[in-house]
PDB file of N, CA and C in Angstrom:
ATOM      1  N   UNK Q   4       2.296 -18.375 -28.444  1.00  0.00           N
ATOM      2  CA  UNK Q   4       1.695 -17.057 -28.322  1.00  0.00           C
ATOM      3  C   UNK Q   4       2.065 -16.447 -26.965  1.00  0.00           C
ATOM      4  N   UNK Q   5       2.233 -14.981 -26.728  1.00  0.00           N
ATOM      5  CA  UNK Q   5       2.797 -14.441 -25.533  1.00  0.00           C
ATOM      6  C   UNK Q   5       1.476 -14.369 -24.468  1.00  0.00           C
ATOM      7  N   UNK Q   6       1.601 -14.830 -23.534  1.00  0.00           N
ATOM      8  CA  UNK Q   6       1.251 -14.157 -22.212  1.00  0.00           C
ATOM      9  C   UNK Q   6       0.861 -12.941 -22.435  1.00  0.00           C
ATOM     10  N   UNK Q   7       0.083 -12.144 -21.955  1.00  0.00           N
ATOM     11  CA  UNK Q   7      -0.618 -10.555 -21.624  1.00  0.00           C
ATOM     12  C   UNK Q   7      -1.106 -10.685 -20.548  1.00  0.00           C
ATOM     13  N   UNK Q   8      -0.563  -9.502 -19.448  1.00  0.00           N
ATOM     14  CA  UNK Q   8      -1.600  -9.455 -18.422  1.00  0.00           C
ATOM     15  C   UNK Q   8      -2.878  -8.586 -18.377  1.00  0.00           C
ATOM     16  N   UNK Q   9      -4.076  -8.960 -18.324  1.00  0.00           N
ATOM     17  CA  UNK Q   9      -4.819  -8.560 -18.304  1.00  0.00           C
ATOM     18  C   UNK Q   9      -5.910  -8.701 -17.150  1.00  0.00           C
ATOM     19  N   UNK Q  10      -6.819  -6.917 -16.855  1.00  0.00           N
ATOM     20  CA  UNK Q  10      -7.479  -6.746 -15.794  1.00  0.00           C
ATOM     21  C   UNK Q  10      -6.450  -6.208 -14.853  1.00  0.00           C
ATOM     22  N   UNK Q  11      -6.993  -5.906 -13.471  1.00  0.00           N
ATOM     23  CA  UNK Q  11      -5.986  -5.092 -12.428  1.00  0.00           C
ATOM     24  C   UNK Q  11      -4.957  -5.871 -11.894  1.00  0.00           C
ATOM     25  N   UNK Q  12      -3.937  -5.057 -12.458  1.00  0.00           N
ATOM     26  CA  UNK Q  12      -2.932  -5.122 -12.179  1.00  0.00           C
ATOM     27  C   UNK Q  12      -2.062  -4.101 -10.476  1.00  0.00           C
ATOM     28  N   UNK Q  13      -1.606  -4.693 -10.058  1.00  0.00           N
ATOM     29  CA  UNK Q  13      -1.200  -4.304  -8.602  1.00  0.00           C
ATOM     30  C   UNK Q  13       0.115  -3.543  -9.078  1.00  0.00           C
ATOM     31  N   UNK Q  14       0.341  -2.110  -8.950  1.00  0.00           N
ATOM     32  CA  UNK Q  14       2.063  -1.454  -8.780  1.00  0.00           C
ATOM     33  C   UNK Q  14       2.102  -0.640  -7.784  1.00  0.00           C
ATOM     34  N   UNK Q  15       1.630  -0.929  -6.658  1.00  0.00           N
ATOM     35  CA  UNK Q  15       2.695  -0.635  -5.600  1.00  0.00           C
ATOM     36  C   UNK Q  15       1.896  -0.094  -4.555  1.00  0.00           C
ATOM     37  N   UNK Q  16       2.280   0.431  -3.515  1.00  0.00           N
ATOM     38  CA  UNK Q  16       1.554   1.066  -2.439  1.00  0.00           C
ATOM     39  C   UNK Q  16       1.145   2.318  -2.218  1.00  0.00           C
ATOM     40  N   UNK Q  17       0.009   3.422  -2.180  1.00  0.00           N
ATOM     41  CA  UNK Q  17       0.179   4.762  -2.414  1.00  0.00           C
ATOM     42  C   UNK Q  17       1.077   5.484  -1.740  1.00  0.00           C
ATOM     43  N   UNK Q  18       1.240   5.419  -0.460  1.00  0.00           N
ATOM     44  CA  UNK Q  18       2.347   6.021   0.072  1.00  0.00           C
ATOM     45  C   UNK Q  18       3.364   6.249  -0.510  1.00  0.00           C
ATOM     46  N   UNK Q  19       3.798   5.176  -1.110  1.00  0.00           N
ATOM     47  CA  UNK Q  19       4.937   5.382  -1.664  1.00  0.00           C
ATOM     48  C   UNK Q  19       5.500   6.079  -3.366  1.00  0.00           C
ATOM     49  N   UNK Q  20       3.924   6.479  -3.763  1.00  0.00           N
ATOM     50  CA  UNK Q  20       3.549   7.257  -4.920  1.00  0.00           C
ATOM     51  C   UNK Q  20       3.933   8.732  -4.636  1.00  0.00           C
ATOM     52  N   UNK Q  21       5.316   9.076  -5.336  1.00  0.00           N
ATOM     53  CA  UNK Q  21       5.788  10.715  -4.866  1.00  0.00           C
ATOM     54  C   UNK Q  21       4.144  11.356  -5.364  1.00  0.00           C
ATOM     55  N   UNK Q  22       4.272  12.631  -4.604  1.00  0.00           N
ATOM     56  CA  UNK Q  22       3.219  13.773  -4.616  1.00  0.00           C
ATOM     57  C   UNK Q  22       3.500  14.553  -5.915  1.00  0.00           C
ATOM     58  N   UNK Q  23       2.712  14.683  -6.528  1.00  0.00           N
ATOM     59  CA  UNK Q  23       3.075  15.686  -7.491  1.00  0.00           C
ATOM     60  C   UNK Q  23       4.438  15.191  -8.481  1.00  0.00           C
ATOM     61  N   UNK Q  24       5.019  13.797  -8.669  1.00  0.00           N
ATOM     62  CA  UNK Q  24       5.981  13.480  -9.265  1.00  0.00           C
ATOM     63  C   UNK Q  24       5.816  12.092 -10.237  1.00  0.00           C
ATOM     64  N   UNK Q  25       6.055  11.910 -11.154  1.00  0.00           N
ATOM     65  CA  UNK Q  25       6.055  10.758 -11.910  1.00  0.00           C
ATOM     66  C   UNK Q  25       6.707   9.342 -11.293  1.00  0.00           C
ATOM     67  N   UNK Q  26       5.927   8.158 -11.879  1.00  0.00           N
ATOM     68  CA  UNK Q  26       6.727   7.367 -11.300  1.00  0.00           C
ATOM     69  C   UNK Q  26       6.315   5.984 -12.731  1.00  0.00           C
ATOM     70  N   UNK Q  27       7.296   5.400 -13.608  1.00  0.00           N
ATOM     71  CA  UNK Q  27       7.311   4.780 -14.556  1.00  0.00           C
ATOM     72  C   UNK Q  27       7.524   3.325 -13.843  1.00  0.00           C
ATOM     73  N   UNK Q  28       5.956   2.658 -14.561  1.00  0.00           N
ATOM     74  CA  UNK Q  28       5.729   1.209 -14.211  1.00  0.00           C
ATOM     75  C   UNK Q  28       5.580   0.388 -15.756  1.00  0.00           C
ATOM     76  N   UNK Q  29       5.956  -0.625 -15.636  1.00  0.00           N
ATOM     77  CA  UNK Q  29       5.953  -1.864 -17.008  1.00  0.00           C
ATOM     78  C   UNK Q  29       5.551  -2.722 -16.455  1.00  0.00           C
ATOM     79  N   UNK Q  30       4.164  -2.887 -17.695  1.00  0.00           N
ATOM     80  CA  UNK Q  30       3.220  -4.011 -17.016  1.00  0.00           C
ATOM     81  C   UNK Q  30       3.639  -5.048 -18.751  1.00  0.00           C
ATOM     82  N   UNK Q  31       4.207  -6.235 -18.631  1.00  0.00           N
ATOM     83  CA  UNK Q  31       4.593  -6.208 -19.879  1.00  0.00           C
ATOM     84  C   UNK Q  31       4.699  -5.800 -20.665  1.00  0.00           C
ATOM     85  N   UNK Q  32       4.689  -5.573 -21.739  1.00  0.00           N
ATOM     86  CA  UNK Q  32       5.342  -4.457 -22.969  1.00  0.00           C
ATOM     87  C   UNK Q  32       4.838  -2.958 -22.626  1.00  0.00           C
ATOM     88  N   UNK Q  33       3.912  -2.550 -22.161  1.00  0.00           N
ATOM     89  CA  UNK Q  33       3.337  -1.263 -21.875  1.00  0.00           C
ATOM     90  C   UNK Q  33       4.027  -0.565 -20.368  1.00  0.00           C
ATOM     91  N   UNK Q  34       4.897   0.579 -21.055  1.00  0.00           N
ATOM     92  CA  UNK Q  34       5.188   1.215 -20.019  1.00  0.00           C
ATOM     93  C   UNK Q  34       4.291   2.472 -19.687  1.00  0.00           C
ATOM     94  N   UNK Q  35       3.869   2.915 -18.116  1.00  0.00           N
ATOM     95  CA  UNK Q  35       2.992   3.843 -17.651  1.00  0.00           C
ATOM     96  C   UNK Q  35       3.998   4.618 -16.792  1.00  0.00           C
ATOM     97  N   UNK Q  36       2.956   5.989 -16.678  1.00  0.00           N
ATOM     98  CA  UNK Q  36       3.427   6.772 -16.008  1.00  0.00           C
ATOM     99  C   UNK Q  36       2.382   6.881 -14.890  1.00  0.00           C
ATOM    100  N   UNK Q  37       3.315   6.711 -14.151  1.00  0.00           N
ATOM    101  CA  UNK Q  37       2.043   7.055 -12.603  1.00  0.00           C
ATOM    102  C   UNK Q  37       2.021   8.041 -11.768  1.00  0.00           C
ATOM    103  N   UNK Q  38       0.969   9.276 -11.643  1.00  0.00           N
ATOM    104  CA  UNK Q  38       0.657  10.069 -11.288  1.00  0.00           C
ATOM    105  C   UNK Q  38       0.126  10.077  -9.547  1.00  0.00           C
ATOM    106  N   UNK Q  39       0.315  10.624  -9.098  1.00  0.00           N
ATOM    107  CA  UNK Q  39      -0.489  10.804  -7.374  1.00  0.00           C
ATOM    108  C   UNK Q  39      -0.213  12.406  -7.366  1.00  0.00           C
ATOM    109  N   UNK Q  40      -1.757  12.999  -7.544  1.00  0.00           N
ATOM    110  CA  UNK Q  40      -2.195  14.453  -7.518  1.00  0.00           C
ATOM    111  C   UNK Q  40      -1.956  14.819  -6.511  1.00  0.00           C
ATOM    112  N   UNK Q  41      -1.327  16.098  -6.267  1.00  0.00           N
ATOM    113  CA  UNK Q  41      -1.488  16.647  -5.106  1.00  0.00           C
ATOM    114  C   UNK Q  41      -3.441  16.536  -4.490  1.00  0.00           C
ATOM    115  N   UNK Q  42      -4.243  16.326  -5.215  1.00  0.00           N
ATOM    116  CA  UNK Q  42      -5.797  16.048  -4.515  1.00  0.00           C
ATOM    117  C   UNK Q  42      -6.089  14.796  -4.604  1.00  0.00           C
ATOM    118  N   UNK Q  43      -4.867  14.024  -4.491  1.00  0.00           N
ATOM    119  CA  UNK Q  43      -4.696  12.558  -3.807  1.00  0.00           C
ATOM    120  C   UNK Q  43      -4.787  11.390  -4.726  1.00  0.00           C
ATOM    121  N   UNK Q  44      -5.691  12.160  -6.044  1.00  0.00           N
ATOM    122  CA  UNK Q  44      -5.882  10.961  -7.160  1.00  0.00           C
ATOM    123  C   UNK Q  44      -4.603  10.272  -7.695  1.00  0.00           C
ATOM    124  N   UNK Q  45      -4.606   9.059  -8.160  1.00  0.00           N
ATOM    125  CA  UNK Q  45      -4.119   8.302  -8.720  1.00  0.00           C
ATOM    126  C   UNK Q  45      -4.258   8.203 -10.104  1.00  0.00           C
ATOM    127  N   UNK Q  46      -3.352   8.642 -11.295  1.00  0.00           N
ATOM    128  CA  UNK Q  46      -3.388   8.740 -12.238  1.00  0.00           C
ATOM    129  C   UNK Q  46      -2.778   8.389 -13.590  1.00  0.00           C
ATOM    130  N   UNK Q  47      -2.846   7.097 -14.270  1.00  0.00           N
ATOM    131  CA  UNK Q  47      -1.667   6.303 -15.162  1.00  0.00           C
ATOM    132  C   UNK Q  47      -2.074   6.855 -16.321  1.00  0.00           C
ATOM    133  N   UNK Q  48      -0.771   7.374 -17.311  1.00  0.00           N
ATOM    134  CA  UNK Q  48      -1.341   7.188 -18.448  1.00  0.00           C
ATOM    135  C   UNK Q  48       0.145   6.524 -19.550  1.00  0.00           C
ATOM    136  N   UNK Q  49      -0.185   6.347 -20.527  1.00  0.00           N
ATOM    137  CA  UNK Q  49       0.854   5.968 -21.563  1.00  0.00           C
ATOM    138  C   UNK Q  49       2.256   6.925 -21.156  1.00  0.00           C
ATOM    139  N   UNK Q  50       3.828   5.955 -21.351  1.00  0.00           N
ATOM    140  CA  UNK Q  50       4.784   7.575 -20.673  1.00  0.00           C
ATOM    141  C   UNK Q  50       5.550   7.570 -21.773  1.00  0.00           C
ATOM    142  N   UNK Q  51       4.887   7.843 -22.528  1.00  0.00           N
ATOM    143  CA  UNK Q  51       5.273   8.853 -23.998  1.00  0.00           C
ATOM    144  C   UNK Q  51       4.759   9.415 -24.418  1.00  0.00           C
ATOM    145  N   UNK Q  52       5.202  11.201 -25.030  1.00  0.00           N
ATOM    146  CA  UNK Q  52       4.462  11.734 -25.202  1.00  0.00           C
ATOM    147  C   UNK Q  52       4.335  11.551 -27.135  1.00  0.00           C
ATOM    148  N   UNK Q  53       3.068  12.227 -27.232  1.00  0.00           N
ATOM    149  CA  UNK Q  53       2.830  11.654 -28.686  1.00  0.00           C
ATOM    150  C   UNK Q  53       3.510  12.498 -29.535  1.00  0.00           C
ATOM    151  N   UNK Q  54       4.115  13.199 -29.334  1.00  0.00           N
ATOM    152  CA  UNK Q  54       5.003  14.414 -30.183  1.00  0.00           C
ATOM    153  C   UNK Q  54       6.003  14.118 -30.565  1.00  0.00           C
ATOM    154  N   UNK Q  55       7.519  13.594 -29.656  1.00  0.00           N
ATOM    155  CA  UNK Q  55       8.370  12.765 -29.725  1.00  0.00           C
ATOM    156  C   UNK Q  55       9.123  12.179 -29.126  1.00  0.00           C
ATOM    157  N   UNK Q  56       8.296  11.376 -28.187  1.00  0.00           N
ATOM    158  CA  UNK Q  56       8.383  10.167 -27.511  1.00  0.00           C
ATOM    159  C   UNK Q  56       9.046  10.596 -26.217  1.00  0.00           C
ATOM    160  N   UNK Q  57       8.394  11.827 -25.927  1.00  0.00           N
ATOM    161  CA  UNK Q  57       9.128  12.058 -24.465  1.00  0.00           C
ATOM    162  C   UNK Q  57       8.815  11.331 -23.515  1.00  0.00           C
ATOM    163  N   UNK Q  58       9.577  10.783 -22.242  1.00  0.00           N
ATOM    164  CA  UNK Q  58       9.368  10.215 -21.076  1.00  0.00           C
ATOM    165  C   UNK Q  58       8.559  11.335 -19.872  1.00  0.00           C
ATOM    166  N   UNK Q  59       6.918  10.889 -19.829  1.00  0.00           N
ATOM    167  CA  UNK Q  59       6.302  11.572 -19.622  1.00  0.00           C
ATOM    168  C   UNK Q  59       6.571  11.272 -17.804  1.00  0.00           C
ATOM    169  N   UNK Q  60       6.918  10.369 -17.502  1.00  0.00           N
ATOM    170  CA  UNK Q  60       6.950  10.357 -16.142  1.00  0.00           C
ATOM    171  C   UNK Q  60       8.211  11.108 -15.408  1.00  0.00           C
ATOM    172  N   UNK Q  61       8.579  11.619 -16.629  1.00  0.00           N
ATOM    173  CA  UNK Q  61      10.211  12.805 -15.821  1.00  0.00           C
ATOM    174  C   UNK Q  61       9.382  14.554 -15.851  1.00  0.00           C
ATOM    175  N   UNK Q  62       8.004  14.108 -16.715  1.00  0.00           N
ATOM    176  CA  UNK Q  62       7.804  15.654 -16.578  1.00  0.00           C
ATOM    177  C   UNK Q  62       7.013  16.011 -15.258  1.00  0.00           C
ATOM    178  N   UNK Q  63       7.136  17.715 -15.380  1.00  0.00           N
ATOM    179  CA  UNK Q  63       7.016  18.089 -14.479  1.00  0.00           C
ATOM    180  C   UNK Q  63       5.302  18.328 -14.180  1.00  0.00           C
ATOM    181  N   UNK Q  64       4.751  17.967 -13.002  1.00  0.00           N
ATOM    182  CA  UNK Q  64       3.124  18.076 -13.214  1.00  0.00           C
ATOM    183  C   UNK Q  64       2.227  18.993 -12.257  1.00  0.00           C
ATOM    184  N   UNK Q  65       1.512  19.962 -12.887  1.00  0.00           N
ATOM    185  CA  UNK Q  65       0.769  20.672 -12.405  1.00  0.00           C
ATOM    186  C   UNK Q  65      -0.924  20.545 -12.507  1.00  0.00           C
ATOM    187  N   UNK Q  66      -1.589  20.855 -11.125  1.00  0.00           N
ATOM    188  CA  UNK Q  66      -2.970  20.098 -11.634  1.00  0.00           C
ATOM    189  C   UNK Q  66      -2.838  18.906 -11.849  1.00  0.00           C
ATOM    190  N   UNK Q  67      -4.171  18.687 -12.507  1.00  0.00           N
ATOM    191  CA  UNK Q  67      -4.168  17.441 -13.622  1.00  0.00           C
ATOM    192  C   UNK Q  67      -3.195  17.405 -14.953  1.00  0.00           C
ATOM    193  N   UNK Q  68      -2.393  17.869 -14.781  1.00  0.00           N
ATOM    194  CA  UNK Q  68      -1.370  17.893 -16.527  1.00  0.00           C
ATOM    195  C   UNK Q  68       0.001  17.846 -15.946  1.00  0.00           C
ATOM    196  N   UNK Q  69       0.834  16.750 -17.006  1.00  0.00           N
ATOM    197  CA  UNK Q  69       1.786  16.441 -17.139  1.00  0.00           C
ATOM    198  C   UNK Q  69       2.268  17.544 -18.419  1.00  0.00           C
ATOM    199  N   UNK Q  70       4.018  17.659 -18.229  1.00  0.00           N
ATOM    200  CA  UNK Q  70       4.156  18.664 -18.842  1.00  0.00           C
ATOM    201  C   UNK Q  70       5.512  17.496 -19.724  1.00  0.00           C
ATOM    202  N   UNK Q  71       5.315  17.734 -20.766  1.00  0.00           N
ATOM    203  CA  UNK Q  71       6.802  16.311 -21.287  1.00  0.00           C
ATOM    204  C   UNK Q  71       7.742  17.256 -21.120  1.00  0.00           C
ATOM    205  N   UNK Q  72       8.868  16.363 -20.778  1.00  0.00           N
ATOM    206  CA  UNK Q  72      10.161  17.408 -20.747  1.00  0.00           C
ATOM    207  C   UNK Q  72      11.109  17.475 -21.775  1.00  0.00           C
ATOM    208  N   UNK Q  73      10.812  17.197 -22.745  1.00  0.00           N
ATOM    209  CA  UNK Q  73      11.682  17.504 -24.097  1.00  0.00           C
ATOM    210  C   UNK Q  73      11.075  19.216 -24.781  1.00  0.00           C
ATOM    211  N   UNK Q  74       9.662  19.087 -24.877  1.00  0.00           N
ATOM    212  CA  UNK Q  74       9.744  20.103 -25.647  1.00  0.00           C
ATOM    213  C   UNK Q  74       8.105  20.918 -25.022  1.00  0.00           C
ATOM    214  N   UNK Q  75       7.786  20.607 -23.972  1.00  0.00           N
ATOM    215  CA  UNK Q  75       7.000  21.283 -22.691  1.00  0.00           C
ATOM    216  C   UNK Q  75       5.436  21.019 -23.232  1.00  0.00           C
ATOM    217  N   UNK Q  76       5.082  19.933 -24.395  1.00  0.00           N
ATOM    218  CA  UNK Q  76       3.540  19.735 -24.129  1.00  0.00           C
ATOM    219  C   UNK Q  76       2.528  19.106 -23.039  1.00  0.00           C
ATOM    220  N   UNK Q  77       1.813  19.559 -23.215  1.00  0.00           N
ATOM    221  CA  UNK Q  77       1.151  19.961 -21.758  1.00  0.00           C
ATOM    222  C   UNK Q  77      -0.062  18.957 -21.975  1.00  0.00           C
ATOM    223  N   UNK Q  78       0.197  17.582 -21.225  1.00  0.00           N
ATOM    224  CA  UNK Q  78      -1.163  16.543 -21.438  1.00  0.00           C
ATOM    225  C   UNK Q  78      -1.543  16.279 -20.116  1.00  0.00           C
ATOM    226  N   UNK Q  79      -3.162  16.357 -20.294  1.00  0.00           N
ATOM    227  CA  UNK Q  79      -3.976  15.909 -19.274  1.00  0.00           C
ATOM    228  C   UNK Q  79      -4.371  14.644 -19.356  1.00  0.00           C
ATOM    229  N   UNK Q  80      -3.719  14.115 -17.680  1.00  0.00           N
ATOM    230  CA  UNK Q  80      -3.575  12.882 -16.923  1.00  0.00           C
ATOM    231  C   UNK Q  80      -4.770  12.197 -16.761  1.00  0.00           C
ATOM    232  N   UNK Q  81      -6.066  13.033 -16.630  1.00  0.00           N
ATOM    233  CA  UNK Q  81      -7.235  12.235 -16.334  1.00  0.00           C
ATOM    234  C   UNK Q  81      -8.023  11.566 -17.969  1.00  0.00           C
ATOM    235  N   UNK Q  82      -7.758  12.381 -19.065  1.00  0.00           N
ATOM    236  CA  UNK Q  82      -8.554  12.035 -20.271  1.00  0.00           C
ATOM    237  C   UNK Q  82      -7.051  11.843 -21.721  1.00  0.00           C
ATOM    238  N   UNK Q  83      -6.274  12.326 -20.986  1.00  0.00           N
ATOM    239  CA  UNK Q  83      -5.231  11.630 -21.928  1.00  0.00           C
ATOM    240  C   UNK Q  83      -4.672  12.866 -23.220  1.00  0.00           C
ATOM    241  N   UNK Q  84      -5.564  13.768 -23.401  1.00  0.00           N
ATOM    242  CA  UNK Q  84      -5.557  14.642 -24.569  1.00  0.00           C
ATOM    243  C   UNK Q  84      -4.096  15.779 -23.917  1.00  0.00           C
ATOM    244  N   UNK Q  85      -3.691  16.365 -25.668  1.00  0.00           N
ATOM    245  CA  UNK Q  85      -2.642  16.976 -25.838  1.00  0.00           C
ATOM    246  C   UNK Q  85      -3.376  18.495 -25.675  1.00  0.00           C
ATOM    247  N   UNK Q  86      -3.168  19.610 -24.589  1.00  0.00           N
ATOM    248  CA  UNK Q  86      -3.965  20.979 -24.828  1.00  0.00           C
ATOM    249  C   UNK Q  86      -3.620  21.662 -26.055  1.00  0.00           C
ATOM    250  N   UNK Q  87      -4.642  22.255 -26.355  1.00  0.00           N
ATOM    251  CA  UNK Q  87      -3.822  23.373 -27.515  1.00  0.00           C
ATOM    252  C   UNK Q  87      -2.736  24.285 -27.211  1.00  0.00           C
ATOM    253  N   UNK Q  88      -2.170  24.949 -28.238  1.00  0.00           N
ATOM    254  CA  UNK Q  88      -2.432  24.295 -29.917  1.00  0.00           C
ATOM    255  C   UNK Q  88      -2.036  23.284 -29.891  1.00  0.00           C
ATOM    256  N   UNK Q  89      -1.214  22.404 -29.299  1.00  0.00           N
ATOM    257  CA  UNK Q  89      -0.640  21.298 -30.058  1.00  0.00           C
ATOM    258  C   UNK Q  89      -1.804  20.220 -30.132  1.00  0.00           C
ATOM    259  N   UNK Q  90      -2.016  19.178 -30.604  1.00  0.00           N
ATOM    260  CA  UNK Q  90      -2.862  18.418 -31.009  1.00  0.00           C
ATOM    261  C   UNK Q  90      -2.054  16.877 -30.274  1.00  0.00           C
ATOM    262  N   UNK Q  91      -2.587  16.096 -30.065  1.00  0.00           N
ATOM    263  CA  UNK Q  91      -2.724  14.289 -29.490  1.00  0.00           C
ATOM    264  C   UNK Q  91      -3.291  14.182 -28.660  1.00  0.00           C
ATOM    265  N   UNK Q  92      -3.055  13.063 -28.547  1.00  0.00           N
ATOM    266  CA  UNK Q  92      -3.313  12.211 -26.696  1.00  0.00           C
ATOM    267  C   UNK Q  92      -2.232  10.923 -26.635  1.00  0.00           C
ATOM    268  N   UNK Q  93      -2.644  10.483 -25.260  1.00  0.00           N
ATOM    269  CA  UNK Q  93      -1.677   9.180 -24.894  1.00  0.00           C
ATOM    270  C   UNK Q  93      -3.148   8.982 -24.264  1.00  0.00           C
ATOM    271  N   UNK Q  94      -2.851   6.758 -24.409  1.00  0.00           N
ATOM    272  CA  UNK Q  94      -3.642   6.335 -23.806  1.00  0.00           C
ATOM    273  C   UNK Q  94      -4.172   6.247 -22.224  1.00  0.00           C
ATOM    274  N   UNK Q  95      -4.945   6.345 -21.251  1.00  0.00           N
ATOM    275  CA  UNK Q  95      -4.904   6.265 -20.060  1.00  0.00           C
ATOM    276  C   UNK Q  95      -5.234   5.131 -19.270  1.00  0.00           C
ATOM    277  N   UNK Q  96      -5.356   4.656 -18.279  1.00  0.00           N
ATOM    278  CA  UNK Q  96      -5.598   3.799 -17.598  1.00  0.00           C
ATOM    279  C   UNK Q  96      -6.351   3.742 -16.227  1.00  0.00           C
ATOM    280  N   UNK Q  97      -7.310   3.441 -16.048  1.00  0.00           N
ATOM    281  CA  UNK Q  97      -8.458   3.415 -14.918  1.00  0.00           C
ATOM    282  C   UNK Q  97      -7.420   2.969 -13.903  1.00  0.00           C
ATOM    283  N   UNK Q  98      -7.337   3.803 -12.736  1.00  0.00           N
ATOM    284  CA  UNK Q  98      -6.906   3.294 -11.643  1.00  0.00           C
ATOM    285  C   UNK Q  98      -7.552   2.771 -10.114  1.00  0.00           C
ATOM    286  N   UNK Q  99      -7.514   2.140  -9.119  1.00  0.00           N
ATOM    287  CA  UNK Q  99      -7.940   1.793  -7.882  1.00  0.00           C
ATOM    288  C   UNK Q  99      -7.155   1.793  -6.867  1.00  0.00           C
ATOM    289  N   UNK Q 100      -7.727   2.216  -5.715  1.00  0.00           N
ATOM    290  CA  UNK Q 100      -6.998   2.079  -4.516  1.00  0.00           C
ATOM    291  C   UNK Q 100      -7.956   1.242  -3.676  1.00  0.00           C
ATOM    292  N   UNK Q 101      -7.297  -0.010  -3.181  1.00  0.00           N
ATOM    293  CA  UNK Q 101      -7.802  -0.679  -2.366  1.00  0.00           C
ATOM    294  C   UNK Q 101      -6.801  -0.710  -0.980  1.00  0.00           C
ATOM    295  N   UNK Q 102      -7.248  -0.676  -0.138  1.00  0.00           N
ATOM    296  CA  UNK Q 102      -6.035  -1.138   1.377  1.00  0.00           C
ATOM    297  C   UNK Q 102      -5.081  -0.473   1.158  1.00  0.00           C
ATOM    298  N   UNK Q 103      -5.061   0.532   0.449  1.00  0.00           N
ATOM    299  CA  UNK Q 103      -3.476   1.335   0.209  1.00  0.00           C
ATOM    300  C   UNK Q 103      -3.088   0.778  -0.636  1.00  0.00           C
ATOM    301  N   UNK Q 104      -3.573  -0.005  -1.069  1.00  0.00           N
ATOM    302  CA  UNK Q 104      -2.707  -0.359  -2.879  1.00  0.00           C
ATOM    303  C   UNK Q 104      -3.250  -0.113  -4.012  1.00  0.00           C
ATOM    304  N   UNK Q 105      -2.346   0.440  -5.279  1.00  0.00           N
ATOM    305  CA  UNK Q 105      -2.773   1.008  -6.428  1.00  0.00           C
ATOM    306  C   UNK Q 105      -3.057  -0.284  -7.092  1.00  0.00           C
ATOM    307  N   UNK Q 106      -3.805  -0.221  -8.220  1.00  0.00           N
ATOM    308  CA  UNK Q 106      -4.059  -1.212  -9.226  1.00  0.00           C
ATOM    309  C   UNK Q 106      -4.302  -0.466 -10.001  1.00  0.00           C
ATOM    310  N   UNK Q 107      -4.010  -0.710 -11.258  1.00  0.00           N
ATOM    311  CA  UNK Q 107      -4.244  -0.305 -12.424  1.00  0.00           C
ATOM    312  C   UNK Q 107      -4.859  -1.096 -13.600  1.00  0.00           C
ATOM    313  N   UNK Q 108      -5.889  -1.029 -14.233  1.00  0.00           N
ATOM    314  CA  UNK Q 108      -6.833  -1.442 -15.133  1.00  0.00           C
ATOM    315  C   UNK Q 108      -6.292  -2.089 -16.379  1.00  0.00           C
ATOM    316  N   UNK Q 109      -5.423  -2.923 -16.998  1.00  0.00           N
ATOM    317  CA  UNK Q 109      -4.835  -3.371 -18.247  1.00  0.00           C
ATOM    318  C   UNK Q 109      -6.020  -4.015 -18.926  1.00  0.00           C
ATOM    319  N   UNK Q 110      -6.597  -3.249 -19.906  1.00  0.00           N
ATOM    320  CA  UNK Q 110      -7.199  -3.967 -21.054  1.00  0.00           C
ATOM    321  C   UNK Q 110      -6.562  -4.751 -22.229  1.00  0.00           C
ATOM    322  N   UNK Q 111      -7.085  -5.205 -22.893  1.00  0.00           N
ATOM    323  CA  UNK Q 111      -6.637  -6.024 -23.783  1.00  0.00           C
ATOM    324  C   UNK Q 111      -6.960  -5.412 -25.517  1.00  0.00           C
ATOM    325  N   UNK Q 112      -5.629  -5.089 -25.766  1.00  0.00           N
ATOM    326  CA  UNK Q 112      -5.590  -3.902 -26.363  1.00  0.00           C
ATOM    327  C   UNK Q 112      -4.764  -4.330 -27.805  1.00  0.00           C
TER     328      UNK Q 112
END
């Protein structure tokens, strides 16, 4: 049976989290997109979008919302949902900053 990591998981240092830019982490099979708000939050969510499978950590992000760059749906980073009209979500992930380091929350899923 495979290994899963589960509980907080450590990717990386905030500093080094671009501002306002995506940054794609793989915590075994689950790849994330990692967010650092311009209002400092730390923000992972699933980096595909549910429409068709855009790489959400290349889009471009305003506010709280990631924008996918295939075909410009517009999902919010903190609760995961697709705005209207279009309809989804991607899953999200509880994040922490301790000592300057991010962790991110892997449930067992």
């Amino acid at each position: 049976m495979e290994q899963r990591t589960v509980g907080k998981v450590l990717i990386g240092n905030y500093e080094d989290l671009p501002v306002s830019l995506g940054k794609a982490v793989v915590v075994d099979d689950k790849e994330l997109a990692v967010f650092r708000l311009s209002n400092g939050k730390v923000k992972a969510i699933e980096n595909k979008c549910p429409h068709r499978g855009g790489v959400l950590s290349e889009g471009m992000v305003s506010g709280e919302h990631v924008f996918c760059p295939l075909h410009d749906w517009k999902i919010n980073v903190s609760d995961g949902l697709v705005q209207a009209p279009d309809e989804g979500c991607v899953q999200t992930y509880k994040t922490t900053i301790e000592d300057n380091k991010v962790y991110v929350e892997i449930t067992d899923q």
